[in-house]
Amino acid sequence: MTKPDIAIFAVKKYNAPVNRLVTYNGKPVALARSAKRAGLIAAYLDGAKVELNDKRLVKILDRAMEVAEHDED
């Protein structure tokens, strides 16, 4: 198993502040308002034990990692 490619991009939405887009192996998985939250999401995707306090987000991230694992095969 290879190390996943996790990236954070700053995205300017129309007439709004900058948001952070978190990608996992080139596919967008989450959009965060702050850089700290985006960093926590990226750490979770990398395998660190991080408390995100959002079960819906954790479920989405787990599913994204599972799908990316099957795409590698």
mmCIF file with all atom_site columns, C-alpha atoms in Angstrom:
data_model
loop_
_atom_site.group_PDB
_atom_site.id
_atom_site.type_symbol
_atom_site.label_atom_id
_atom_site.label_alt_id
_atom_site.label_comp_id
_atom_site.label_asym_id
_atom_site.label_entity_id
_atom_site.label_seq_id
_atom_site.pdbx_PDB_ins_code
_atom_site.Cartn_x
_atom_site.Cartn_y
_atom_site.Cartn_z
_atom_site.occupancy
_atom_site.B_iso_or_equiv
_atom_site.pdbx_formal_charge
_atom_site.auth_seq_id
_atom_site.auth_comp_id
_atom_site.auth_asym_id
_atom_site.auth_atom_id
_atom_site.pdbx_PDB_model_num
ATOM 1  C CA . MET A 1 1  ? 0.000   0.000  0.000  1.00 0.00 ? 1  MET A CA 1
ATOM 2  C CA . THR A 1 2  ? 1.416   3.362  -1.014 1.00 0.00 ? 2  THR A CA 1
ATOM 3  C CA . LYS A 1 3  ? 1.116   6.611  0.896  1.00 0.00 ? 3  LYS A CA 1
ATOM 4  C CA . PRO A 1 4  ? -1.985  8.564  -0.191 1.00 0.00 ? 4  PRO A CA 1
ATOM 5  C CA . ASP A 1 5  ? -1.629  11.862 -2.003 1.00 0.00 ? 5  ASP A CA 1
ATOM 6  C CA . ILE A 1 6  ? -3.388  14.427 0.207  1.00 0.00 ? 6  ILE A CA 1
ATOM 7  C CA . ALA A 1 7  ? -3.490  18.082 -0.836 1.00 0.00 ? 7  ALA A CA 1
ATOM 8  C CA . ILE A 1 8  ? -5.172  21.263 0.413  1.00 0.00 ? 8  ILE A CA 1
ATOM 9  C CA . PHE A 1 9  ? -6.111  24.006 -2.044 1.00 0.00 ? 9  PHE A CA 1
ATOM 10 C CA . ALA A 1 10 ? -7.371  27.509 -1.261 1.00 0.00 ? 10 ALA A CA 1
ATOM 11 C CA . VAL A 1 11 ? -10.555 28.115 -3.256 1.00 0.00 ? 11 VAL A CA 1
ATOM 12 C CA . LYS A 1 12 ? -12.147 31.537 -3.604 1.00 0.00 ? 12 LYS A CA 1
ATOM 13 C CA . LYS A 1 13 ? -15.906 31.313 -3.819 1.00 0.00 ? 13 LYS A CA 1
ATOM 14 C CA . TYR A 1 14 ? -17.833 34.103 -5.492 1.00 0.00 ? 14 TYR A CA 1
ATOM 15 C CA . ASN A 1 15 ? -18.218 37.089 -3.146 1.00 0.00 ? 15 ASN A CA 1
ATOM 16 C CA . ALA A 1 16 ? -17.147 35.006 -0.132 1.00 0.00 ? 16 ALA A CA 1
ATOM 17 C CA . PRO A 1 17 ? -13.999 34.302 1.858  1.00 0.00 ? 17 PRO A CA 1
ATOM 18 C CA . VAL A 1 18 ? -11.495 31.647 0.856  1.00 0.00 ? 18 VAL A CA 1
ATOM 19 C CA . ASN A 1 19 ? -12.347 28.026 1.647  1.00 0.00 ? 19 ASN A CA 1
ATOM 20 C CA . ARG A 1 20 ? -9.993  25.043 1.685  1.00 0.00 ? 20 ARG A CA 1
ATOM 21 C CA . LEU A 1 21 ? -10.567 22.035 -0.575 1.00 0.00 ? 21 LEU A CA 1
ATOM 22 C CA . VAL A 1 22 ? -9.051  18.778 0.703  1.00 0.00 ? 22 VAL A CA 1
ATOM 23 C CA . THR A 1 23 ? -8.264  16.157 -1.946 1.00 0.00 ? 23 THR A CA 1
ATOM 24 C CA . TYR A 1 24 ? -7.407  12.490 -1.474 1.00 0.00 ? 24 TYR A CA 1
ATOM 25 C CA . ASN A 1 25 ? -5.512  10.921 -4.385 1.00 0.00 ? 25 ASN A CA 1
ATOM 26 C CA . GLY A 1 26 ? -6.635  13.771 -6.626 1.00 0.00 ? 26 GLY A CA 1
ATOM 27 C CA . LYS A 1 27 ? -10.337 13.500 -5.771 1.00 0.00 ? 27 LYS A CA 1
ATOM 28 C CA . PRO A 1 28 ? -12.071 16.190 -3.680 1.00 0.00 ? 28 PRO A CA 1
ATOM 29 C CA . VAL A 1 29 ? -13.419 14.813 -0.408 1.00 0.00 ? 29 VAL A CA 1
ATOM 30 C CA . ALA A 1 30 ? -14.053 17.806 1.867  1.00 0.00 ? 30 ALA A CA 1
ATOM 31 C CA . LEU A 1 31 ? -14.434 21.578 1.917  1.00 0.00 ? 31 LEU A CA 1
ATOM 32 C CA . ALA A 1 32 ? -13.362 23.428 5.076  1.00 0.00 ? 32 ALA A CA 1
ATOM 33 C CA . ARG A 1 33 ? -13.773 27.056 6.075  1.00 0.00 ? 33 ARG A CA 1
ATOM 34 C CA . SER A 1 34 ? -10.508 27.309 8.020  1.00 0.00 ? 34 SER A CA 1
ATOM 35 C CA . ALA A 1 35 ? -6.974  26.138 7.401  1.00 0.00 ? 35 ALA A CA 1
ATOM 36 C CA . LYS A 1 36 ? -6.913  24.477 10.834 1.00 0.00 ? 36 LYS A CA 1
ATOM 37 C CA . ARG A 1 37 ? -9.987  22.376 10.052 1.00 0.00 ? 37 ARG A CA 1
ATOM 38 C CA . ALA A 1 38 ? -8.545  21.436 6.645  1.00 0.00 ? 38 ALA A CA 1
ATOM 39 C CA . GLY A 1 39 ? -5.337  20.366 8.377  1.00 0.00 ? 39 GLY A CA 1
ATOM 40 C CA . LEU A 1 40 ? -7.273  18.177 10.816 1.00 0.00 ? 40 LEU A CA 1
ATOM 41 C CA . ILE A 1 41 ? -9.135  16.537 7.915  1.00 0.00 ? 41 ILE A CA 1
ATOM 42 C CA . ALA A 1 42 ? -5.851  15.933 6.064  1.00 0.00 ? 42 ALA A CA 1
ATOM 43 C CA . ALA A 1 43 ? -4.304  14.434 9.214  1.00 0.00 ? 43 ALA A CA 1
ATOM 44 C CA . TYR A 1 44 ? -7.293  12.097 9.618  1.00 0.00 ? 44 TYR A CA 1
ATOM 45 C CA . LEU A 1 45 ? -6.953  10.992 5.996  1.00 0.00 ? 45 LEU A CA 1
ATOM 46 C CA . ASP A 1 46 ? -3.243  10.370 6.586  1.00 0.00 ? 46 ASP A CA 1
ATOM 47 C CA . GLY A 1 47 ? -4.056  7.999  9.443  1.00 0.00 ? 47 GLY A CA 1
ATOM 48 C CA . ALA A 1 48 ? -3.474  10.161 12.518 1.00 0.00 ? 48 ALA A CA 1
ATOM 49 C CA . LYS A 1 49 ? -5.766  9.793  15.525 1.00 0.00 ? 49 LYS A CA 1
ATOM 50 C CA . VAL A 1 50 ? -7.612  13.118 15.288 1.00 0.00 ? 50 VAL A CA 1
ATOM 51 C CA . GLU A 1 51 ? -10.897 14.042 16.971 1.00 0.00 ? 51 GLU A CA 1
ATOM 52 C CA . LEU A 1 52 ? -13.083 15.668 14.298 1.00 0.00 ? 52 LEU A CA 1
ATOM 53 C CA . ASN A 1 53 ? -16.312 15.777 16.404 1.00 0.00 ? 53 ASN A CA 1
ATOM 54 C CA . ASP A 1 54 ? -18.449 15.248 13.291 1.00 0.00 ? 54 ASP A CA 1
ATOM 55 C CA . LYS A 1 55 ? -19.608 11.675 12.722 1.00 0.00 ? 55 LYS A CA 1
ATOM 56 C CA . ARG A 1 56 ? -21.109 12.489 9.326  1.00 0.00 ? 56 ARG A CA 1
ATOM 57 C CA . LEU A 1 57 ? -17.782 13.877 8.089  1.00 0.00 ? 57 LEU A CA 1
ATOM 58 C CA . VAL A 1 58 ? -15.868 10.888 9.492  1.00 0.00 ? 58 VAL A CA 1
ATOM 59 C CA . LYS A 1 59 ? -18.235 8.531  7.673  1.00 0.00 ? 59 LYS A CA 1
ATOM 60 C CA . ILE A 1 60 ? -17.718 10.424 4.390  1.00 0.00 ? 60 ILE A CA 1
ATOM 61 C CA . LEU A 1 61 ? -13.924 10.428 4.811  1.00 0.00 ? 61 LEU A CA 1
ATOM 62 C CA . ASP A 1 62 ? -13.855 6.710  5.654  1.00 0.00 ? 62 ASP A CA 1
ATOM 63 C CA . ARG A 1 63 ? -15.916 5.979  2.559  1.00 0.00 ? 63 ARG A CA 1
ATOM 64 C CA . ALA A 1 64 ? -13.604 8.117  0.381  1.00 0.00 ? 64 ALA A CA 1
ATOM 65 C CA . MET A 1 65 ? -10.554 6.225  1.654  1.00 0.00 ? 65 MET A CA 1
ATOM 66 C CA . GLU A 1 66 ? -12.282 2.894  1.026  1.00 0.00 ? 66 GLU A CA 1
ATOM 67 C CA . VAL A 1 67 ? -13.222 3.853  -2.547 1.00 0.00 ? 67 VAL A CA 1
ATOM 68 C CA . ALA A 1 68 ? -9.699  5.147  -3.264 1.00 0.00 ? 68 ALA A CA 1
ATOM 69 C CA . GLU A 1 69 ? -8.248  1.871  -1.984 1.00 0.00 ? 69 GLU A CA 1
ATOM 70 C CA . HIS A 1 70 ? -10.429 -0.125 -4.394 1.00 0.00 ? 70 HIS A CA 1
ATOM 71 C CA . ASP A 1 71 ? -9.518  2.181  -7.306 1.00 0.00 ? 71 ASP A CA 1
ATOM 72 C CA . GLU A 1 72 ? -5.825  1.319  -6.846 1.00 0.00 ? 72 GLU A CA 1
ATOM 73 C CA . ASP A 1 73 ? -6.473  -2.378 -7.491 1.00 0.00 ? 73 ASP A CA 1
#
